[in-house]
Coordinates of C-alpha atoms and ligand atoms in Angstrom, one line a residue:
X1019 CA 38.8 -24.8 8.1
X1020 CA 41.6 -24.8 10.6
X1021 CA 43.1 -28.4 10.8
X1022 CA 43.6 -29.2 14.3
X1023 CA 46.0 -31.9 15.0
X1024 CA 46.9 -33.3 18.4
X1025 CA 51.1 -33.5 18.4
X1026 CA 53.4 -33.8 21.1
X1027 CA 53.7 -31.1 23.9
X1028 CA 57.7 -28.9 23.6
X1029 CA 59.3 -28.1 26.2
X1030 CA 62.3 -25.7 24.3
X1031 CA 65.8 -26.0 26.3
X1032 CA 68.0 -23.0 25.3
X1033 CA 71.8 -23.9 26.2
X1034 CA 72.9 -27.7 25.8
X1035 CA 75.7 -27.6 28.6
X1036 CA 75.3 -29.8 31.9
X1037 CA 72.6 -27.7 33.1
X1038 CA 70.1 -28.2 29.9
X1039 CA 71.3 -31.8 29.3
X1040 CA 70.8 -32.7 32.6
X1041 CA 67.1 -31.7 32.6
X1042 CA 66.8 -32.9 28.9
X1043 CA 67.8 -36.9 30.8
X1044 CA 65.3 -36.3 33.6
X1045 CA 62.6 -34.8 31.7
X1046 CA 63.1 -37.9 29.1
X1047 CA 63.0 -40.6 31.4
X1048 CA 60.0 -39.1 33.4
X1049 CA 57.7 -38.4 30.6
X1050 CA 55.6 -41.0 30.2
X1051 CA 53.4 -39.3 27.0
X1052 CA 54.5 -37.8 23.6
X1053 CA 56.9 -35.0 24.5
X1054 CA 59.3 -32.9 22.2
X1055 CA 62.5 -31.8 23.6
X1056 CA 64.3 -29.3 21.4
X1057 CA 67.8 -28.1 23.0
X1058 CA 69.4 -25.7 21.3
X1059 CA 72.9 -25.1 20.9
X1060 CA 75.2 -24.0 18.6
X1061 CA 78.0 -26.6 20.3
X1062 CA 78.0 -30.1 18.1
X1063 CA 78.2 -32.0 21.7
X1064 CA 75.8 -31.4 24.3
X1065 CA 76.8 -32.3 27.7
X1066 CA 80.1 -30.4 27.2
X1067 CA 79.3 -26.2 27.6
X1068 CA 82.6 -24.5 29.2
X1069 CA 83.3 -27.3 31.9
X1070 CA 83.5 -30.3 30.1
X1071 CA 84.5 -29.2 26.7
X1072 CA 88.1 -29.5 27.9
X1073 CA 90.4 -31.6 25.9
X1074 CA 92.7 -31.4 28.1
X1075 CA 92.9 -34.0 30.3
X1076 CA 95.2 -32.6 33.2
X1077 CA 92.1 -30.7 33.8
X1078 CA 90.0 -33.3 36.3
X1079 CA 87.2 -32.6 38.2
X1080 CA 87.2 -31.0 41.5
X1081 CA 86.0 -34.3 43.4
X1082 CA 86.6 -37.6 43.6
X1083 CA 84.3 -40.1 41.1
X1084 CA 81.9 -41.2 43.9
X1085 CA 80.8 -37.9 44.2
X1086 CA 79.6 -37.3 40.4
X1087 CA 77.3 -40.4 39.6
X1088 CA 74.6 -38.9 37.4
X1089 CA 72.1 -41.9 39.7
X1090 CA 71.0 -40.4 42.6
X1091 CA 69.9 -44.5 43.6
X1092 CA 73.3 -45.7 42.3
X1093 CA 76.1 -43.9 43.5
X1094 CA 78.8 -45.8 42.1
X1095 CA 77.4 -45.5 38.6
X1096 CA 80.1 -42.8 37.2
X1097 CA 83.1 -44.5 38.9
X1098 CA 81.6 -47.9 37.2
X1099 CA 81.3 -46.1 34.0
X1100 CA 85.1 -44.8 34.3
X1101 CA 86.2 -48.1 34.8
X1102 CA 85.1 -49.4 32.0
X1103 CA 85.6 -46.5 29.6
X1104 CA 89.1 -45.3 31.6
X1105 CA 91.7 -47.6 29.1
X1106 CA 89.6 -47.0 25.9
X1107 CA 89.9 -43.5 26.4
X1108 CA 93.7 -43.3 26.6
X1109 CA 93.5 -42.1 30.3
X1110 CA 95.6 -44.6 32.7
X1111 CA 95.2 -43.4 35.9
X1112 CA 92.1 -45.2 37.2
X1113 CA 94.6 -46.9 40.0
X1114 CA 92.0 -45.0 42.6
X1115 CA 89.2 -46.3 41.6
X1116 CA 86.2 -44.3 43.4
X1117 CA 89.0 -41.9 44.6
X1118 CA 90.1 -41.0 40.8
X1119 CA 89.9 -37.6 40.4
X1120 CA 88.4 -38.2 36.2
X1121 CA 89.3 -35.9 33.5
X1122 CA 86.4 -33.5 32.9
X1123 CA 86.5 -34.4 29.5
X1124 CA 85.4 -38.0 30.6
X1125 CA 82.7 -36.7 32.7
X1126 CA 81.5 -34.6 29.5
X1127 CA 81.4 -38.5 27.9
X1128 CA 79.5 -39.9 30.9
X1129 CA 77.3 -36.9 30.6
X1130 CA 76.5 -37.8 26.9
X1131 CA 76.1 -41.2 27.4
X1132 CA 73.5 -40.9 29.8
X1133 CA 71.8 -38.8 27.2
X1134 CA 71.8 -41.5 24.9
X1135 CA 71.0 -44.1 27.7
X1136 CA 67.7 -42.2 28.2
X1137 CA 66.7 -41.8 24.9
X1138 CA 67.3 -45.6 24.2
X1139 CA 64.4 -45.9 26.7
X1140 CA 62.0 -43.4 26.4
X1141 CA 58.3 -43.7 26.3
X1142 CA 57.0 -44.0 22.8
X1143 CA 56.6 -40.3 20.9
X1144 CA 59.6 -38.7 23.8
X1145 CA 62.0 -37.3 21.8
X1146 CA 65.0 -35.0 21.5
X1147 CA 66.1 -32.8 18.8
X1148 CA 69.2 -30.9 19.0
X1149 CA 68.7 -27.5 17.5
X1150 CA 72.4 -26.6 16.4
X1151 CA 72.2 -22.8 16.4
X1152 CA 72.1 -19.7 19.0
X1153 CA 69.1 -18.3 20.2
X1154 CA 68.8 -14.6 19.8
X1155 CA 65.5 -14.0 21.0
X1156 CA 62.0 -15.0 22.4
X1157 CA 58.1 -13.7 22.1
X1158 CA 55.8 -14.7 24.5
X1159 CA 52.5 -15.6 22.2
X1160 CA 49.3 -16.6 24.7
X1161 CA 50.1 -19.9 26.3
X1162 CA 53.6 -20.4 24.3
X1163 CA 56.8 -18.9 23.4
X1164 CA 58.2 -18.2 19.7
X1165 CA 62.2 -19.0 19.9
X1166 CA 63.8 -17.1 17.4
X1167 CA 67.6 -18.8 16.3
X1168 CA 68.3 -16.3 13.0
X1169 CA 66.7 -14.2 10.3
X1170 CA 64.7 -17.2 9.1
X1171 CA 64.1 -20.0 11.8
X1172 CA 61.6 -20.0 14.8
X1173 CA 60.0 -22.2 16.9
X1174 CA 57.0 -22.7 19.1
X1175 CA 57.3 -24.3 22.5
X1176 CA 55.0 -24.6 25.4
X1177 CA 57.7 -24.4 27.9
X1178 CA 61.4 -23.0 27.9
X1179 CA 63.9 -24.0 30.4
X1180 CA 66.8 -21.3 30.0
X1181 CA 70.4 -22.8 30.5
X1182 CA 72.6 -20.6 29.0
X1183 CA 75.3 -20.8 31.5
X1184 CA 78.7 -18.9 32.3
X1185 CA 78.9 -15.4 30.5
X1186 CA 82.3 -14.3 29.6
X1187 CA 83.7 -11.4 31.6
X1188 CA 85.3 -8.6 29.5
X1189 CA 88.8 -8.4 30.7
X1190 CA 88.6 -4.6 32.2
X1191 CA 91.1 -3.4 30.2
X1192 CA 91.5 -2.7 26.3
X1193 CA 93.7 -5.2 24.2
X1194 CA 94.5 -4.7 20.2
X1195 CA 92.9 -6.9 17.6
X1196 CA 96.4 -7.7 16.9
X1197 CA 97.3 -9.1 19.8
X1198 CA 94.1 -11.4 19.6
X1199 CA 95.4 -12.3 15.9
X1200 CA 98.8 -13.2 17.1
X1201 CA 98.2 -15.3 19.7
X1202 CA 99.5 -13.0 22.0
X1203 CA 96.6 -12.8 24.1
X1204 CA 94.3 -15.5 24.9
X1205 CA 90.7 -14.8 25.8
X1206 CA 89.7 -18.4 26.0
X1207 CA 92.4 -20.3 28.6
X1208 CA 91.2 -23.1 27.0
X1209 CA 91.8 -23.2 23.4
X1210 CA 94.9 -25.9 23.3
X1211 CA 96.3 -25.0 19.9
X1212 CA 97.1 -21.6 21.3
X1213 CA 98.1 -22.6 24.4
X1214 CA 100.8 -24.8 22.2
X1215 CA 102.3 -21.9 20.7
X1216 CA 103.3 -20.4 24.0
X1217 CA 105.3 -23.3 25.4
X1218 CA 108.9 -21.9 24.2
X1219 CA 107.8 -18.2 25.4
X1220 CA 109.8 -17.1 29.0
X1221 CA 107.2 -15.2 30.6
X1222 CA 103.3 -15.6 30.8
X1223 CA 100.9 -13.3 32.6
X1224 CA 97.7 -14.6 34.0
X1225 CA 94.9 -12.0 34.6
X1226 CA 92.9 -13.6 37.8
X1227 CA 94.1 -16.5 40.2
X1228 CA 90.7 -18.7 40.3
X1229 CA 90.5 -22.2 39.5
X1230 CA 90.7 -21.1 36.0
X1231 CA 94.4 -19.9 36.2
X1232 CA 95.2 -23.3 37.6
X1233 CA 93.8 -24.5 34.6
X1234 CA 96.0 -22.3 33.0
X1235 CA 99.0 -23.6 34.6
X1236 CA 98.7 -27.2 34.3
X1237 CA 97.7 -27.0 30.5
X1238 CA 101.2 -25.1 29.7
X1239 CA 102.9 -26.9 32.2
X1240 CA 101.8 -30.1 30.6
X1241 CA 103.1 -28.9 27.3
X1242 CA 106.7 -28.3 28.5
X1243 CA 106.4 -25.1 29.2
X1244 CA 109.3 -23.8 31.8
X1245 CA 109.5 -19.9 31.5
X1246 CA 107.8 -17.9 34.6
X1247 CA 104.3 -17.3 35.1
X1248 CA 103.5 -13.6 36.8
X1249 CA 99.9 -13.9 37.7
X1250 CA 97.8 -10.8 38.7
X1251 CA 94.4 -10.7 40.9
X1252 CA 92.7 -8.2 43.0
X1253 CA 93.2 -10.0 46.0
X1254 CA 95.6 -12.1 45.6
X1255 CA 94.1 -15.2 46.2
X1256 CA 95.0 -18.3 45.4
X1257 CA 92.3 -21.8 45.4
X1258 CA 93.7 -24.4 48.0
X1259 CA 94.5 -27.9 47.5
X1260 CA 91.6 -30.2 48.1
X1261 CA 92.5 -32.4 51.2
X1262 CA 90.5 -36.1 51.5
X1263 CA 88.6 -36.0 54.6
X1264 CA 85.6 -35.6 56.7
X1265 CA 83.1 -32.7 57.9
X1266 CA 83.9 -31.5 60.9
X1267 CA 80.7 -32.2 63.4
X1268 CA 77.8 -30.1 62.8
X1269 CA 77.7 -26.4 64.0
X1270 CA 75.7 -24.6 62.3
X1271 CA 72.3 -26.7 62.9
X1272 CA 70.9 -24.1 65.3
X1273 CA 71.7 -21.1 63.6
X1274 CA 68.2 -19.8 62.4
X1275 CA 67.5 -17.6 59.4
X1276 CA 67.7 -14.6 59.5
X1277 CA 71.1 -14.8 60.0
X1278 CA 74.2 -12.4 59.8
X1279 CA 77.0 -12.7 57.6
X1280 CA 79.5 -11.8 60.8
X1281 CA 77.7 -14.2 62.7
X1282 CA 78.3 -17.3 60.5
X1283 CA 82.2 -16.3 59.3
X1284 CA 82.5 -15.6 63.6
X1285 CA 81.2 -19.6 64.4
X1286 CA 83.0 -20.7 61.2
X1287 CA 86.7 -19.3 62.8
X1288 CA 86.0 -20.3 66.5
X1289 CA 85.4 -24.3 64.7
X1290 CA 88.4 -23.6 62.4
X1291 CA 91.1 -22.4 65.7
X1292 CA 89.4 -25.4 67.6
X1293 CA 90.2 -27.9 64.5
X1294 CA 93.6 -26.3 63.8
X1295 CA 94.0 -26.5 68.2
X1296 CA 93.1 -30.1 67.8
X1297 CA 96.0 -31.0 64.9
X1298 CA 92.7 -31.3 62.4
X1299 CA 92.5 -30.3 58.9
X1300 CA 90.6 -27.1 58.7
X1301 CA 88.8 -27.9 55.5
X1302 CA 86.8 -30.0 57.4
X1303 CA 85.3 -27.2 59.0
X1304 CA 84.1 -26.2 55.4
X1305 CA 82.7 -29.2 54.4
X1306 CA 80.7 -28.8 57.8
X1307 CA 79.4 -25.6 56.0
X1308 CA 78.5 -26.7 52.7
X1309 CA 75.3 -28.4 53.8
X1310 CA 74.0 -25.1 55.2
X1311 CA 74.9 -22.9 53.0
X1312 CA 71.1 -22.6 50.6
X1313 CA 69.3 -22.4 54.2
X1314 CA 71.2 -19.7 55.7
X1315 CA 71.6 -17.5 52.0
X1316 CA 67.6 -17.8 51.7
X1317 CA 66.8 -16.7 55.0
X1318 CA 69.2 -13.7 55.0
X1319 CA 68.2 -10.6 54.5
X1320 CA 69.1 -8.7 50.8
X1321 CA 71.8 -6.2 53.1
X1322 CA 73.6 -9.4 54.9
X1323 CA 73.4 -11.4 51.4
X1324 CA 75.2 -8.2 49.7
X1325 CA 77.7 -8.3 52.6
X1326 CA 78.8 -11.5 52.0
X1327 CA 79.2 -10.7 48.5
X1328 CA 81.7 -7.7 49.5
X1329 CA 83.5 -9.3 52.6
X1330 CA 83.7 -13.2 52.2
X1331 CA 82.6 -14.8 49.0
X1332 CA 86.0 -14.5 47.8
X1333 CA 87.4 -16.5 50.3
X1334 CA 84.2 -18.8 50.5
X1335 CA 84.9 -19.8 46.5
X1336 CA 89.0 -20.1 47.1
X1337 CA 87.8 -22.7 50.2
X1338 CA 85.3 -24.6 49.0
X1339 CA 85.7 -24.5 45.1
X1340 CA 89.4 -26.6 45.9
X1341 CA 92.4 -27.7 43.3
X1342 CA 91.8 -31.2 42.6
X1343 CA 95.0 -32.9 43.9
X1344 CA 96.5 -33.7 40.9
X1345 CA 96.3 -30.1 39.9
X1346 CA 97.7 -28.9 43.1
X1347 CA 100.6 -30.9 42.7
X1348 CA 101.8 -29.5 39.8
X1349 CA 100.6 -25.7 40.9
X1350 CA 102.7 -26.2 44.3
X1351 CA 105.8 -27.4 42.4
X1352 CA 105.6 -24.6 40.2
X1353 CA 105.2 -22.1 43.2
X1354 CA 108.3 -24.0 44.8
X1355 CA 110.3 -23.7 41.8
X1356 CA 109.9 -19.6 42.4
X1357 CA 108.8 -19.4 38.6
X1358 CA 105.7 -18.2 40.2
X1359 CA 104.8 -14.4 41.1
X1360 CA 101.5 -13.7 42.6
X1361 CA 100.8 -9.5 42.3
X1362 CA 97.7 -7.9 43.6
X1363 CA 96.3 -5.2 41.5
X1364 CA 94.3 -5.1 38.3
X1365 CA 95.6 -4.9 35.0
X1366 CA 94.9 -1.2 33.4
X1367 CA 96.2 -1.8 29.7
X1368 CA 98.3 -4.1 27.7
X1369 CA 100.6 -3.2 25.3
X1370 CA 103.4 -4.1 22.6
X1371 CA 106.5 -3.0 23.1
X1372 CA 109.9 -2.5 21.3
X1373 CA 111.3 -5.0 21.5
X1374 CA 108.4 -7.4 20.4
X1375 CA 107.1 -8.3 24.1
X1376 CA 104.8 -7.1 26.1
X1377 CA 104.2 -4.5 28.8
X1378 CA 101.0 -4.6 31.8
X1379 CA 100.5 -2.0 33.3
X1380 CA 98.7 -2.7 36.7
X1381 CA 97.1 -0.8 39.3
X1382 CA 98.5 -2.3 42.4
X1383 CA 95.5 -2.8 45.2
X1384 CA 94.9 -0.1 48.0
X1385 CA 96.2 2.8 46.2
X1386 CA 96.6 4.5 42.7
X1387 CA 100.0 2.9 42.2
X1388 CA 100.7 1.5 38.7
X1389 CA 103.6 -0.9 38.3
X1390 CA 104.1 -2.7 34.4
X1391 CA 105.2 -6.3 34.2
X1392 CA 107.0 -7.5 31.1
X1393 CA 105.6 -10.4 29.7
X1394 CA 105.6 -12.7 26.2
X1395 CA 101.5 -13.4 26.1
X1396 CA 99.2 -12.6 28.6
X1397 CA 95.9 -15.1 29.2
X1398 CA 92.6 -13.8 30.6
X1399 CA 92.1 -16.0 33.5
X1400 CA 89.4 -13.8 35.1
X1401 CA 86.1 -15.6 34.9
X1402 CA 82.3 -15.2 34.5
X1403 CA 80.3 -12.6 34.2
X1404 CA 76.9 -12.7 35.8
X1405 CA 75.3 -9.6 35.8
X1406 CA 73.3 -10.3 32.6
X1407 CA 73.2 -6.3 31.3
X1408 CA 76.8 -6.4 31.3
X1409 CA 76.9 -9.3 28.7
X1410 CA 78.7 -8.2 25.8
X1411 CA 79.0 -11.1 23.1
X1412 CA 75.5 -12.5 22.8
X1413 CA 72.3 -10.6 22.4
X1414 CA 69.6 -13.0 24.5
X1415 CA 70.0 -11.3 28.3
X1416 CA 69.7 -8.3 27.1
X1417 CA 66.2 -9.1 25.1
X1418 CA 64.8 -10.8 27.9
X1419 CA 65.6 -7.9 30.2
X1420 CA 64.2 -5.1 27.6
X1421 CA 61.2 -7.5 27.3
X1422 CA 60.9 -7.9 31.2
X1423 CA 61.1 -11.8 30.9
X1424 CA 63.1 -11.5 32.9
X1425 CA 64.3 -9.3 36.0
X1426 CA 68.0 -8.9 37.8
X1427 CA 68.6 -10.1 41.1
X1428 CA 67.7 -8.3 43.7
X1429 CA 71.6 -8.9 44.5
X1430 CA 72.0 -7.7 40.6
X1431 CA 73.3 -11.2 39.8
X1432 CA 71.8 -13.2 37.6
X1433 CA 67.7 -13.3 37.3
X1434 CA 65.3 -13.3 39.6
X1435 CA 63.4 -16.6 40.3
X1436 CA 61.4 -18.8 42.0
X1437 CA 63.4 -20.6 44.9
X1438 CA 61.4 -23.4 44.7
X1439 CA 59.7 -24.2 40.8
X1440 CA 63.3 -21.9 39.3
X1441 CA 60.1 -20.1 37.2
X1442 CA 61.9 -16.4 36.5
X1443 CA 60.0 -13.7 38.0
X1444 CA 59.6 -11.1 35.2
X1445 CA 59.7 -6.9 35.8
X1446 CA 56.4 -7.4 37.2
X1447 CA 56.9 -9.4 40.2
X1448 CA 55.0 -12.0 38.9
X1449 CA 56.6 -16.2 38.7
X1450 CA 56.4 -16.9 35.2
X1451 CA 54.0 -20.0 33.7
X1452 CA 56.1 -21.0 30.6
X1453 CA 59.8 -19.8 31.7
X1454 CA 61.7 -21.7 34.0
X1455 CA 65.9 -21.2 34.5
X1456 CA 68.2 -23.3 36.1
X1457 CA 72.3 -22.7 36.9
X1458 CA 74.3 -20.0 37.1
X1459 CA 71.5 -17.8 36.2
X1460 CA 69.9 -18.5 39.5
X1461 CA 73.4 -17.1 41.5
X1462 CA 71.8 -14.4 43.3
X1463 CA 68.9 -16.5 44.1
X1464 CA 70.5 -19.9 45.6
X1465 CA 74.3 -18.3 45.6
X1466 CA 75.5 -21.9 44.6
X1467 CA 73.8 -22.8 41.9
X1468 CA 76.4 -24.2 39.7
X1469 CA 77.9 -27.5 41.0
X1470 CA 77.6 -30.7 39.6
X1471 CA 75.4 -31.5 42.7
X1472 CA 73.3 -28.4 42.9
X1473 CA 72.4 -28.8 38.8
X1474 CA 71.4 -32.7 39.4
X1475 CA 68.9 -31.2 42.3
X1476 CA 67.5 -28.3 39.9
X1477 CA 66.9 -30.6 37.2
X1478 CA 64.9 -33.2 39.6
X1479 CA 63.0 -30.3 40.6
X1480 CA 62.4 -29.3 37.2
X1481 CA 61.1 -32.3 35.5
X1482 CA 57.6 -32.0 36.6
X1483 CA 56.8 -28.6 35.8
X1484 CA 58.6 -29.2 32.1
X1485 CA 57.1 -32.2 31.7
X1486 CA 53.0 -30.9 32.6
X1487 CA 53.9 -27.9 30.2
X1488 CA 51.4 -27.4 27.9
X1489 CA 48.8 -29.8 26.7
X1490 CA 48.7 -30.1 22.3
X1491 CA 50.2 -27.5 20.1
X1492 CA 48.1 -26.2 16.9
X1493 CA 49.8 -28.2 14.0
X1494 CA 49.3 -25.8 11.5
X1495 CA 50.6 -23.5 13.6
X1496 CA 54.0 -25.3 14.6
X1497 CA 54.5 -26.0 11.0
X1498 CA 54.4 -22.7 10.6
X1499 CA 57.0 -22.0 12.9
Ligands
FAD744 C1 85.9 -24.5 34.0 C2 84.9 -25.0 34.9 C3 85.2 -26.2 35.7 C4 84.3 -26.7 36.5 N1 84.6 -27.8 37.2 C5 83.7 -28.3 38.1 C6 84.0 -29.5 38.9 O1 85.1 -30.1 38.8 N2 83.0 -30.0 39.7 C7 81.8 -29.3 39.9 O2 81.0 -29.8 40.7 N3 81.5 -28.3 39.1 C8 82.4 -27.8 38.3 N4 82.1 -26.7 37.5 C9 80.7 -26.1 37.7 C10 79.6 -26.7 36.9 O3 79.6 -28.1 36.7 C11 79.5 -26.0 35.6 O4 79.4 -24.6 35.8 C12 78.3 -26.5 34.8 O5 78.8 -27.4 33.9 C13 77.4 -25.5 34.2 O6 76.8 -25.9 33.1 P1 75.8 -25.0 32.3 O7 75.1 -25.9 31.3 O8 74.9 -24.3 33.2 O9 76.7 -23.9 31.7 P2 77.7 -23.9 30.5 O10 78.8 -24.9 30.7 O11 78.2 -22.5 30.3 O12 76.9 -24.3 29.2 C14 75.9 -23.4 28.6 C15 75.7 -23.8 27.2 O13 74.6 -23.0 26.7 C16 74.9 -22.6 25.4 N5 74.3 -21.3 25.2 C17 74.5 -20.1 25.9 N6 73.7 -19.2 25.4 C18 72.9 -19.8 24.4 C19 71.9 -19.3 23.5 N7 71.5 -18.0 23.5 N8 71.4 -20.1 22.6 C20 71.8 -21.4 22.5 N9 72.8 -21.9 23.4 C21 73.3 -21.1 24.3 C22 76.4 -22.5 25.4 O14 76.9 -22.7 24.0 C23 76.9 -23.6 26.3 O15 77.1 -24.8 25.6 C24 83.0 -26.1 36.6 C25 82.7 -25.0 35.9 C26 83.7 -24.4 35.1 C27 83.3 -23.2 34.3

């Protein structure tokens, strides 16, 4: 006789950075019956994922600490929390208070501790279980989904919120193991022990001039490092300094969907000359924009979404996505110094040379050009990749595409999804029951859907559907799994 056992409903989170943490606090403090959260993720720290998995603590957060309380009724709670934690944690420049720009390190902490600040009060029979492993695959089986992590472990869930975050991009051009194995090139700008070994060198290349080359920067820079940096992008452009002020009045209130990509970036100059005209800070004019921005991408159609893509999102990401002053200050002394050389082009190949260093070649922009740079190491600097059949070094995307789980974009980025619930929509049109997604994935749906702000707002949103998700599992059948 089969032996049917009520045990909790599982909701299955597959990435434990912000985005699957974030809905692992919500969903814990909301449920209010026996729930099993599994995350999984082969990082030891949830919370962390690429952002806050920094060590480096000249890398701070793009905002000030009264703009990243994890409490949407208490919005002092992370600059509180800083307080208090800022001298423990061998970081001493809390002088700003709710102005501090923290150490994203820290906020990975805060992150964590809000975790276990959930859990300490959950509802009897809520709990978490942090599945340290990669997920390679997932079956649909009637009402619930089989998670597959190696050859010999599965899972069953009744729900599974995919989080898995930033892809890596595949630098464009072809680099020798050996250049990996020597430290000559970095593919992660982050790793600080090879970062170390480049501090005596006299010439770095950077390969893209985002936020992530400033990263760059300020990491060697805080190591001692004084040789020149030649830094390569196709455009050639650099994030500004974040400037302290406030949006510029409202403009863009009236402006109905559907809605032009000229049209906006036309009001969006006439406010900036006016601001500039009136001795104001033009970033103002941005922060004016930012509210707007989910309204007017959802109404536009999928032609004026792709133009934006081609003709502005650069510049959009270099204005709003700005250096967190303490950054800038060390970029712009740099830049003053002259040790800085900004080229525009994209790297073709890199190669060892004679004499032990390194030559770049680059295709300079707007022609077939090639120029090479000399250089000691060169770092890849040059992002994300989020068209998911492009992703190289995990197998997941690409089985819930084959499977048609999953569907692109109709702007070819990231999946397709429901605006509004974030369930995917699968190859055949249809919102999914059991599959929800929430971050960067959802970048051709919401355009900004990775900010500390946008996640917190996914994640409320998610909750209920997570938390409804299934009723009672089969227990022989889990223990099967
Ligand atoms: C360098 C950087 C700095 C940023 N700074 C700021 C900032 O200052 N302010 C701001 O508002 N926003 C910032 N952001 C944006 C935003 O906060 C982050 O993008 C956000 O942390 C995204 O979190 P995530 O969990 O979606 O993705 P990720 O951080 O990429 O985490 C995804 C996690 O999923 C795991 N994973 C992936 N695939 C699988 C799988 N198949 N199985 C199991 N686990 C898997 C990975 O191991 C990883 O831990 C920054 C982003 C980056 C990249």
């Amino acid at each position: 006789m089969s032996r049917i056992e009520t045990v909790p409903r599982s909701v299955a989170i597959i990435g434990g950075g912000m985005s699957g943490t974030l809905a692992a606090i919500r969903l814990i403090r909301q449920a209010r019956t026996p729930l099993l959260i599994r995350l999984f993720d082969p990082n030891p720290e949830l919370g962390r994922g690429v952002a806050y998995g920094t060590t480096d603590f000249s890398h701070r957060l793009n905002g000030p600490a009264k703009a990243f309380s994890l409490r949407p009724d208490d919005a002092n709670h992370f600059a509180d929390w800083l307080q208090a934690r800022a001298n423990r944690s061998g970081w001493r420049d809390f002088d700003d208070g709710l102005l501090a720009f923290a150490p994203r390190w820290l906020y990975g902490d805060y992150i964590r501790a809000e975790l276990t600040e959930a859990l300490n009060v959950a509802a009897p029979g809520v709990e978490l279980e942090h599945v340290l492993a990669r997920v390679d695959d997932i079956v649909q089986e009637h009402n619930r989904v089989r998670i597959k992590v190696d050859a010999h472990r599965e899972f069953l869930a009744d729900h599974v919120l995919l989080a898995p975050g930033v892809f890596k991009a595949r630098p464009g051009f072809a680099v020798a193991q050996a250049l990996h194995d020597d430290g000559r090139y970095l593919a992660d700008p982050w790793n600080p022990e090879a970062l170390d070994k480049l501090k005596n060198v006299e010439d770095v290349l950077l390969v893209g001039s985002s936020l992530t080359m400033i990263d760059a920067v300020v990491s060697l820079e805080a190591r001692g490092y004084r040789g020149n940096y030649q830094v390569v992008s196709r455009r050639g452009l650099v994030p500004v300094g974040r400037s302290e002020t406030q949006a510029w009045p409202e403009f863009l209130t009236d402006v109905a969907a559907p809605v032009s990509a000229r049209a906006v970036l036309r009001a969006v100059r006439v406010q900036i000359a006016r601001a500039k005209a009136a001795g104001e800070d033009w970033q103002r004019v941005v922060l004016a924009v930012r509210p707007h921005l989910t309204r007017l991408w959802q109404g536009a159609s999928l032609v004026e979404r792709q133009r934006f893509m081609r003709h502005v999102r650069a510049y959009w990401d270099m204005f709003l996505h700005r250096v967190p002053p303490p950054s800038a200050a060390v970029f712009e002394a740099v830049r003053a110094s002259g040790r800085l050389h900004l080229h525009t082009g994209t790297p073709t190949a890199v190669q060892s040379s004679a004499d032990g260093r390194l030559d770049v070649w680059v295709r300079l922009r707007g022609g077939s050009l090639e120029t090479t740079l000399r250089s000691d190491a060169v770092i890849n600097c040059t992002g994300f990749e989020y068209v998911w059949k492009r992703v190289s070094d995990q197998p997941l995307p690409a089985r819930l595409l084959e499977k048609g789980y999953v569907r692109p974009s109709a702007l070819g980025l990231g999946i397709d999804a429901d605006p509004q619930t974030l369930a995917v929509i699968g190859i055949d049109g249809k919102a999914s029951g059991n599959i929800s997604t929430m971050g960067l994935p959802l970048r051709g749906v919401l355009f900004e859907s990775g900010t500390i702000a946008e996640l917190l707002r996914q994640a409320v949103l998610l909750a209920p559907l997570l938390d409804a998700a299934g009723q009672y599992v089969d227990k022989e059948e889990r223990d099967a799994a």
